[in-house]
XYZ file of C-alpha atoms in Angstrom:
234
model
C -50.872 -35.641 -70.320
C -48.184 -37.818 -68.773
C -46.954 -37.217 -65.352
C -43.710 -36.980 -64.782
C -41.920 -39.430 -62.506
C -40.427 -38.458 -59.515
C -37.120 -40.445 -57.841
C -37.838 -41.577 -54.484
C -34.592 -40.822 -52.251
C -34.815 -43.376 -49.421
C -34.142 -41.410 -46.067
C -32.373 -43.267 -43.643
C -33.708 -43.129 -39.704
C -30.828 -43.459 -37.424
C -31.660 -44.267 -34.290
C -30.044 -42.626 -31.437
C -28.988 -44.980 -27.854
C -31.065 -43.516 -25.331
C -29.314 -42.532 -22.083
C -30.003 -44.344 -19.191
C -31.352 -43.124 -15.665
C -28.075 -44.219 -14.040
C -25.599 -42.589 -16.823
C -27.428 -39.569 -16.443
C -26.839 -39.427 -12.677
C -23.518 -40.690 -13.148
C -22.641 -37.335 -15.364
C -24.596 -34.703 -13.204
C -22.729 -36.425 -10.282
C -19.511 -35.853 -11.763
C -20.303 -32.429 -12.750
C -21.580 -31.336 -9.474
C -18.436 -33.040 -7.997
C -16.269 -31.041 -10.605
C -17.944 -27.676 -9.863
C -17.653 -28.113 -6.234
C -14.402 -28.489 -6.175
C -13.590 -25.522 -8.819
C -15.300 -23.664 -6.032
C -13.535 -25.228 -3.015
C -9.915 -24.508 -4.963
C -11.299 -20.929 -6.042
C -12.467 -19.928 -2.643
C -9.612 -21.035 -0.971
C -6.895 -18.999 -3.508
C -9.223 -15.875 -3.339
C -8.958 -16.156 0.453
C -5.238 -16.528 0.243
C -4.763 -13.950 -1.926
C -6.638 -11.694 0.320
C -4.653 -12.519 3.252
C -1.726 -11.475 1.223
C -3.233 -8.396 0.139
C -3.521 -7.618 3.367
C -0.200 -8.570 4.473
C 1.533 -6.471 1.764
C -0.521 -3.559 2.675
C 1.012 -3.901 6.584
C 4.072 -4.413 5.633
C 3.764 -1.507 3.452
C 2.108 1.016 6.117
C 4.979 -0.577 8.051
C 7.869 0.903 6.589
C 6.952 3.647 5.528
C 5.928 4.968 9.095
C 9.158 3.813 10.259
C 11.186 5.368 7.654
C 9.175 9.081 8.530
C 10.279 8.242 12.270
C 13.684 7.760 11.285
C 14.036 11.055 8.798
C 13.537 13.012 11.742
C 14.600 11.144 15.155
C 18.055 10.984 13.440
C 18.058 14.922 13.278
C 17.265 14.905 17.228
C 18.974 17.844 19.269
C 20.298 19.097 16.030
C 21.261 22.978 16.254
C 22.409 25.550 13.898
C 25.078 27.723 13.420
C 23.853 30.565 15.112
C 23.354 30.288 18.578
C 23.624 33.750 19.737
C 20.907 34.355 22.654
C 20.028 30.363 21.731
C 16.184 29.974 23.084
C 16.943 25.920 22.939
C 18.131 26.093 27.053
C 15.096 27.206 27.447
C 13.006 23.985 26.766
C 15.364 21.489 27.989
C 14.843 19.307 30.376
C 17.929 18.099 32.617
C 20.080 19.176 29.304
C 17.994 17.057 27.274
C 16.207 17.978 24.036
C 14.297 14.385 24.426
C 11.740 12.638 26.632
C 11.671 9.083 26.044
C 8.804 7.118 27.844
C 8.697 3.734 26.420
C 5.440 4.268 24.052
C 6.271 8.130 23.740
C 8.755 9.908 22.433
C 9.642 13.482 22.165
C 11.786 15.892 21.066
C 13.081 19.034 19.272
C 15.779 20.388 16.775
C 16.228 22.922 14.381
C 14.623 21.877 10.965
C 15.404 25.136 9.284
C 19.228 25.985 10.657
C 18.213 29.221 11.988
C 19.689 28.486 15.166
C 16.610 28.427 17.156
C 13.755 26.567 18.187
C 10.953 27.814 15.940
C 11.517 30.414 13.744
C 13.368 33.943 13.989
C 10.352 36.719 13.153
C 13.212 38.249 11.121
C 16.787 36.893 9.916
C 17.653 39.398 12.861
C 15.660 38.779 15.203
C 16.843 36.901 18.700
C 15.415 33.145 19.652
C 14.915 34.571 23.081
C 14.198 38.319 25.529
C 15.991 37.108 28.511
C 13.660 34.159 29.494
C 10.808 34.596 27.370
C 10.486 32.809 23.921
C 10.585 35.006 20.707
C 10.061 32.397 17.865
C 7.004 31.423 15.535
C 5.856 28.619 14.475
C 7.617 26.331 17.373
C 5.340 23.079 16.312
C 7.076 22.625 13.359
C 10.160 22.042 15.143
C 9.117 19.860 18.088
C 8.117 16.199 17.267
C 6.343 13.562 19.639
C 5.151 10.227 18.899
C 3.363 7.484 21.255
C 0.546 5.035 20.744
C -2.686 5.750 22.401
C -5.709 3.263 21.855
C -4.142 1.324 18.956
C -3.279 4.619 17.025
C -0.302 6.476 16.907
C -0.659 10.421 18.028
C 1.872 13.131 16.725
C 2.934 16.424 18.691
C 1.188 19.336 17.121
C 0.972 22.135 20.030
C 2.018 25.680 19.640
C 0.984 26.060 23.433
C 4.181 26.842 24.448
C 5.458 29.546 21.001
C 5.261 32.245 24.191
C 6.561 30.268 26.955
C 8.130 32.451 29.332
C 10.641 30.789 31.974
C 9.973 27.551 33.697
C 6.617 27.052 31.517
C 8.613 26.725 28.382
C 10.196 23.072 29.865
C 6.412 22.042 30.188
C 6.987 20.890 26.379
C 8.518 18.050 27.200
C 6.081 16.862 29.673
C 3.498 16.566 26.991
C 3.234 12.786 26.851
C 0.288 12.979 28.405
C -1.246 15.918 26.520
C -4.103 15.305 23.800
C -1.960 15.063 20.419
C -3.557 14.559 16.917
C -3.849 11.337 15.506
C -1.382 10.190 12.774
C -3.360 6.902 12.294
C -6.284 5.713 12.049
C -8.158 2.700 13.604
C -10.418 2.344 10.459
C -7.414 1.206 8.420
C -5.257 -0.793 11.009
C -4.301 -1.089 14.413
C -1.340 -0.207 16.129
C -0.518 -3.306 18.260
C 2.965 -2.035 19.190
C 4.947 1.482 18.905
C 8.447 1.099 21.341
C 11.815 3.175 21.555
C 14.294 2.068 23.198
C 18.295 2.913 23.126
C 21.070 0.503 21.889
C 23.191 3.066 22.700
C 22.542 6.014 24.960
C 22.171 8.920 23.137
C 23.589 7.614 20.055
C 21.606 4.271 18.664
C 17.905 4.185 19.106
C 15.775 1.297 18.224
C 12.317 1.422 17.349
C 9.727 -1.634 17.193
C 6.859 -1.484 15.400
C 3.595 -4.006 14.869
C 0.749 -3.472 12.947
C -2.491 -5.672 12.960
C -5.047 -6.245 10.272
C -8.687 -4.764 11.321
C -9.865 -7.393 8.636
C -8.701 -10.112 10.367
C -6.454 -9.820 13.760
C -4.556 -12.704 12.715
C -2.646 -10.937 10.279
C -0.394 -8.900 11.621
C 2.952 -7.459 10.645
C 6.437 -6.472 12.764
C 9.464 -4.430 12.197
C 12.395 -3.719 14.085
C 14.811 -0.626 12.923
C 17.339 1.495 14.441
C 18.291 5.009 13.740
C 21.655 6.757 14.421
C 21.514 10.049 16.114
C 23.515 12.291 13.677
C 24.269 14.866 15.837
C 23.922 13.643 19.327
C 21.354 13.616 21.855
C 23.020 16.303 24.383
C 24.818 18.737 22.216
């Protein structure tokens, strides 16, 4: 039986350079000098971007604290309509329905327009009985704000809703009463908290710095003023 002949395909060897010692240092000495200094570039933009982060947050915190001081500093002394048997002579101090101390400031008006300090038990009802206080709910009408241990403290004392006489113009001796806090160290620090007038009784200016507790360094400032709508002595 005859075999049948098979075609030889000649394969072809190529043979491949071999690297060198020296070009294979060369390239894991670029590479490491390449990675390095992908992380040098990245570390440095994710700490910048941080610092911004932070900054932005300040500056947010910032302004909106101010503009809450402003919505109701501007309403200071304010009274309504009806001031039959008014109650509001009965917590002011020198004809003042203010303290300001610097880094504490407080005072009182009528949020609702009922014509008295707090609120009437009844539409009917009087602010006052001769020299004792007859309204609810007086808090909500008296507002204090200073900085105490990098935090800023609100008034929120109903101590006084039956004040009788010469007690009732305690309330605006409370700066140095225990107030609740309205910030909070474990998100930033209140470096600063100031009012001061541009013009008495009409123009207040407050100042305002907040400090990252990230990083101290960053730090953020405002300065705003307020008009007085109505007044400080009315």
């Amino acid at each position: 039986m005859l075999a049948r002949k098979i075609n030889e395909v000649p394969v072809k060897i190529s043979h491949l350079k071999a690297f060198s010692l020296v070009e294979i240092l060369i390239s894991l000495g670029l590479g490491s000098i390449l990675l390095l200094s992908f992380t040098y570039f990245y570390s440095n933009y994710y700490v910048t971007w941080q610092k911004q982060k932070e900054q932005f947050f300040l500056q947010k915190e910032a302004h909106q604290l101010v503009h809450y001081l402003q919505q109701h500093i501007q309403h200071l002394g304010y009274q309504g309509n009806n001031k039959e048997e008014s109650n509001f002579e009965l917590f002011e101090k020198d004809n003042q329905r203010f303290v300001l101390n610097n880094q504490c400031l407080i005072f009182f008006y009528d949020l609702n327009g009922d014509g008295c300090l707090g609120k009437r038990a009844t539409k009917k009802s009087l602010c006052r009985n001769g020299k004792l206080n007859n309204t609810k709910d007086l808090a909500k009408e008296v507002f204090g704000f200073k900085l105490e241990e990098k935090e800023i403290h609100f008034y929120a004392d109903n101590r006084f809703e039956n004040c009788l006489g010469e007690k009732c113009k305690a309330l605006l001796d409370s700066c140095e009463n225990k107030w609740t806090k309205f910030t909070s160290k474990e998100e930033y620090l209140v470096d600063k908290l100031q009012f001061n007038w541009k013009k008495q009784n009409e123009l207040m200016q407050i100042e305002l710095m907040l400090s990252s507790i990230k990083d101290h360094k960053i730090s953020y400032s405002l300065i705003a003023n307020v008009y007085l709508l109505n007044g400080a002595s009315q």
